[in-house]
Amino acid sequence: MAADVLDATFAALADPTRRAILARLMEGEATVTELAAPFAMSQPGISKHLRVLERAGLISRGRDAQRRPRRLEAGPLRDAMDWLANYRSYWEESYQRLDDLLGELEPGGANAAERESP
């Protein structure tokens, strides 16, 4: 996966308004007016967010007579998840080391006898 695609995906996801738009599009396609409804911002403001999402490849624009509905394109999200999954083993190992340490510190743990002796 190209770094610029990943950068664009994470940059698009960094904004709560854009994340809310993506969440709405999970329910199905919607027009700009429908996407703008829950937000206290102008239609041009929503359009700017939509352009960022389009450039990142997270949404696409359709055409249905006079309507221009947007729809979710989940491919870049899958790519971002795949990239993040690379760090899963790191975090699992870190948590395992923490669990081991906490186990040693608990009464009756591996080093409990050493701590209790004078």
mmCIF file of C-alpha atoms in Angstrom:
data_model
loop_
_atom_site.group_PDB
_atom_site.id
_atom_site.type_symbol
_atom_site.label_atom_id
_atom_site.label_comp_id
_atom_site.label_asym_id
_atom_site.label_seq_id
_atom_site.Cartn_x
_atom_site.Cartn_y
_atom_site.Cartn_z
ATOM 1 C CA MET A 1 0.000 0.000 0.000
ATOM 2 C CA ALA A 2 1.316 3.436 -0.899
ATOM 3 C CA ALA A 3 2.200 5.674 2.029
ATOM 4 C CA ASP A 4 0.337 8.631 0.527
ATOM 5 C CA VAL A 5 -2.908 6.606 0.415
ATOM 6 C CA LEU A 6 -2.460 5.616 4.049
ATOM 7 C CA ASP A 7 -1.643 9.214 4.970
ATOM 8 C CA ALA A 8 -4.764 10.470 3.204
ATOM 9 C CA THR A 9 -6.916 7.856 4.940
ATOM 10 C CA PHE A 10 -5.672 8.710 8.424
ATOM 11 C CA ALA A 11 -5.863 12.450 7.714
ATOM 12 C CA ALA A 12 -9.484 12.057 6.610
ATOM 13 C CA LEU A 13 -10.299 9.991 9.706
ATOM 14 C CA ALA A 14 -8.688 12.562 12.010
ATOM 15 C CA ASP A 15 -11.759 14.826 11.884
ATOM 16 C CA PRO A 16 -14.870 13.902 13.921
ATOM 17 C CA THR A 17 -17.223 15.380 11.312
ATOM 18 C CA ARG A 18 -15.743 13.185 8.604
ATOM 19 C CA ARG A 19 -15.943 10.127 10.851
ATOM 20 C CA ALA A 20 -19.628 10.930 11.492
ATOM 21 C CA ILE A 21 -20.212 11.243 7.740
ATOM 22 C CA LEU A 22 -18.635 7.833 7.177
ATOM 23 C CA ALA A 23 -20.775 6.369 9.967
ATOM 24 C CA ARG A 24 -23.884 7.781 8.295
ATOM 25 C CA LEU A 25 -22.828 6.363 4.918
ATOM 26 C CA MET A 26 -22.551 2.889 6.463
ATOM 27 C CA GLU A 27 -26.363 2.993 6.526
ATOM 28 C CA GLY A 28 -26.489 3.682 2.788
ATOM 29 C CA GLU A 29 -25.887 6.407 0.243
ATOM 30 C CA ALA A 30 -26.925 9.983 0.978
ATOM 31 C CA THR A 31 -26.959 13.380 -0.707
ATOM 32 C CA VAL A 32 -24.954 16.373 0.497
ATOM 33 C CA THR A 33 -28.131 17.861 1.992
ATOM 34 C CA GLU A 34 -28.863 14.655 3.887
ATOM 35 C CA LEU A 35 -25.282 14.450 5.128
ATOM 36 C CA ALA A 36 -25.300 18.107 6.215
ATOM 37 C CA ALA A 37 -28.554 17.828 8.214
ATOM 38 C CA PRO A 38 -27.112 16.757 11.609
ATOM 39 C CA PHE A 39 -24.321 19.356 11.559
ATOM 40 C CA ALA A 40 -24.390 23.037 12.434
ATOM 41 C CA MET A 41 -22.380 24.038 9.382
ATOM 42 C CA SER A 42 -23.026 25.319 5.907
ATOM 43 C CA GLN A 43 -23.418 23.106 2.881
ATOM 44 C CA PRO A 44 -20.087 24.407 1.495
ATOM 45 C CA GLY A 45 -18.477 23.375 4.805
ATOM 46 C CA ILE A 46 -19.832 19.845 4.440
ATOM 47 C CA SER A 47 -18.732 19.840 0.803
ATOM 48 C CA LYS A 48 -15.146 20.516 1.901
ATOM 49 C CA HIS A 49 -15.274 17.510 4.209
ATOM 50 C CA LEU A 50 -16.703 15.409 1.380
ATOM 51 C CA ARG A 51 -13.852 16.439 -0.925
ATOM 52 C CA VAL A 52 -11.312 15.294 1.677
ATOM 53 C CA LEU A 53 -13.111 11.955 1.967
ATOM 54 C CA GLU A 54 -13.278 11.610 -1.825
ATOM 55 C CA ARG A 55 -9.559 12.379 -2.258
ATOM 56 C CA ALA A 56 -8.810 9.700 0.340
ATOM 57 C CA GLY A 57 -10.958 7.250 -1.621
ATOM 58 C CA LEU A 58 -13.285 6.721 1.342
ATOM 59 C CA ILE A 59 -16.413 7.841 -0.497
ATOM 60 C CA SER A 60 -17.552 8.018 -4.100
ATOM 61 C CA ARG A 61 -20.086 10.172 -5.857
ATOM 62 C CA GLY A 62 -22.905 8.613 -7.829
ATOM 63 C CA ARG A 63 -25.433 10.057 -10.194
ATOM 64 C CA ASP A 64 -29.162 9.372 -10.083
ATOM 65 C CA ALA A 65 -31.017 11.868 -12.306
ATOM 66 C CA GLN A 66 -30.591 15.159 -10.418
ATOM 67 C CA ARG A 67 -29.271 13.519 -7.245
ATOM 68 C CA ARG A 68 -25.541 13.125 -6.595
ATOM 69 C CA PRO A 69 -25.531 10.621 -3.735
ATOM 70 C CA ARG A 70 -22.322 9.739 -1.902
ATOM 71 C CA ARG A 71 -21.528 6.189 -0.895
ATOM 72 C CA LEU A 72 -18.971 4.601 1.376
ATOM 73 C CA GLU A 73 -15.896 2.990 -0.193
ATOM 74 C CA ALA A 74 -14.453 0.758 2.514
ATOM 75 C CA GLY A 75 -11.271 -0.384 0.735
ATOM 76 C CA PRO A 76 -8.999 2.288 2.255
ATOM 77 C CA LEU A 77 -10.407 1.497 5.704
ATOM 78 C CA ARG A 78 -9.468 -2.161 5.235
ATOM 79 C CA ASP A 79 -5.969 -1.107 4.168
ATOM 80 C CA ALA A 80 -5.638 1.051 7.291
ATOM 81 C CA MET A 81 -6.820 -1.844 9.458
ATOM 82 C CA ASP A 82 -4.285 -4.146 7.810
ATOM 83 C CA TRP A 83 -1.528 -1.640 8.545
ATOM 84 C CA LEU A 84 -2.637 -1.336 12.177
ATOM 85 C CA ALA A 85 -2.805 -5.126 12.491
ATOM 86 C CA ASN A 86 0.974 -5.207 12.035
ATOM 87 C CA TYR A 87 1.227 -3.727 15.525
ATOM 88 C CA ARG A 88 -1.134 -6.222 17.132
ATOM 89 C CA SER A 89 1.598 -8.710 18.072
ATOM 90 C CA TYR A 90 3.648 -5.886 19.622
ATOM 91 C CA TRP A 91 0.751 -4.885 21.868
ATOM 92 C CA GLU A 92 -0.120 -8.490 22.711
ATOM 93 C CA GLU A 93 3.484 -9.107 23.804
ATOM 94 C CA SER A 94 3.490 -5.880 25.834
ATOM 95 C CA TYR A 95 0.265 -6.844 27.595
ATOM 96 C CA GLN A 96 1.624 -10.326 28.276
ATOM 97 C CA ARG A 97 4.747 -8.851 29.900
ATOM 98 C CA LEU A 98 2.527 -6.564 32.003
ATOM 99 C CA ASP A 99 0.342 -9.531 33.033
ATOM 100 C CA ASP A 100 3.470 -11.466 34.014
ATOM 101 C CA LEU A 101 4.758 -8.550 36.090
ATOM 102 C CA LEU A 102 1.413 -8.065 37.818
ATOM 103 C CA GLY A 103 1.308 -11.794 38.540
ATOM 104 C CA GLU A 104 4.700 -11.559 40.234
ATOM 105 C CA LEU A 105 3.552 -8.615 42.353
ATOM 106 C CA GLU A 106 0.364 -10.332 43.580
ATOM 107 C CA PRO A 107 0.455 -12.149 46.917
ATOM 108 C CA GLY A 108 1.412 -15.737 46.205
ATOM 109 C CA GLY A 109 3.073 -14.701 42.923
ATOM 110 C CA ALA A 110 6.495 -15.930 41.747
ATOM 111 C CA ASN A 111 8.489 -13.450 43.865
ATOM 112 C CA ALA A 112 6.108 -13.206 46.825
ATOM 113 C CA ALA A 113 8.337 -15.349 49.077
ATOM 114 C CA GLU A 114 11.338 -13.130 48.377
ATOM 115 C CA ARG A 115 9.377 -9.977 49.224
ATOM 116 C CA GLU A 116 8.039 -11.428 52.497
ATOM 117 C CA SER A 117 11.402 -12.555 53.898
ATOM 118 C CA PRO A 118 13.174 -10.074 56.258
#
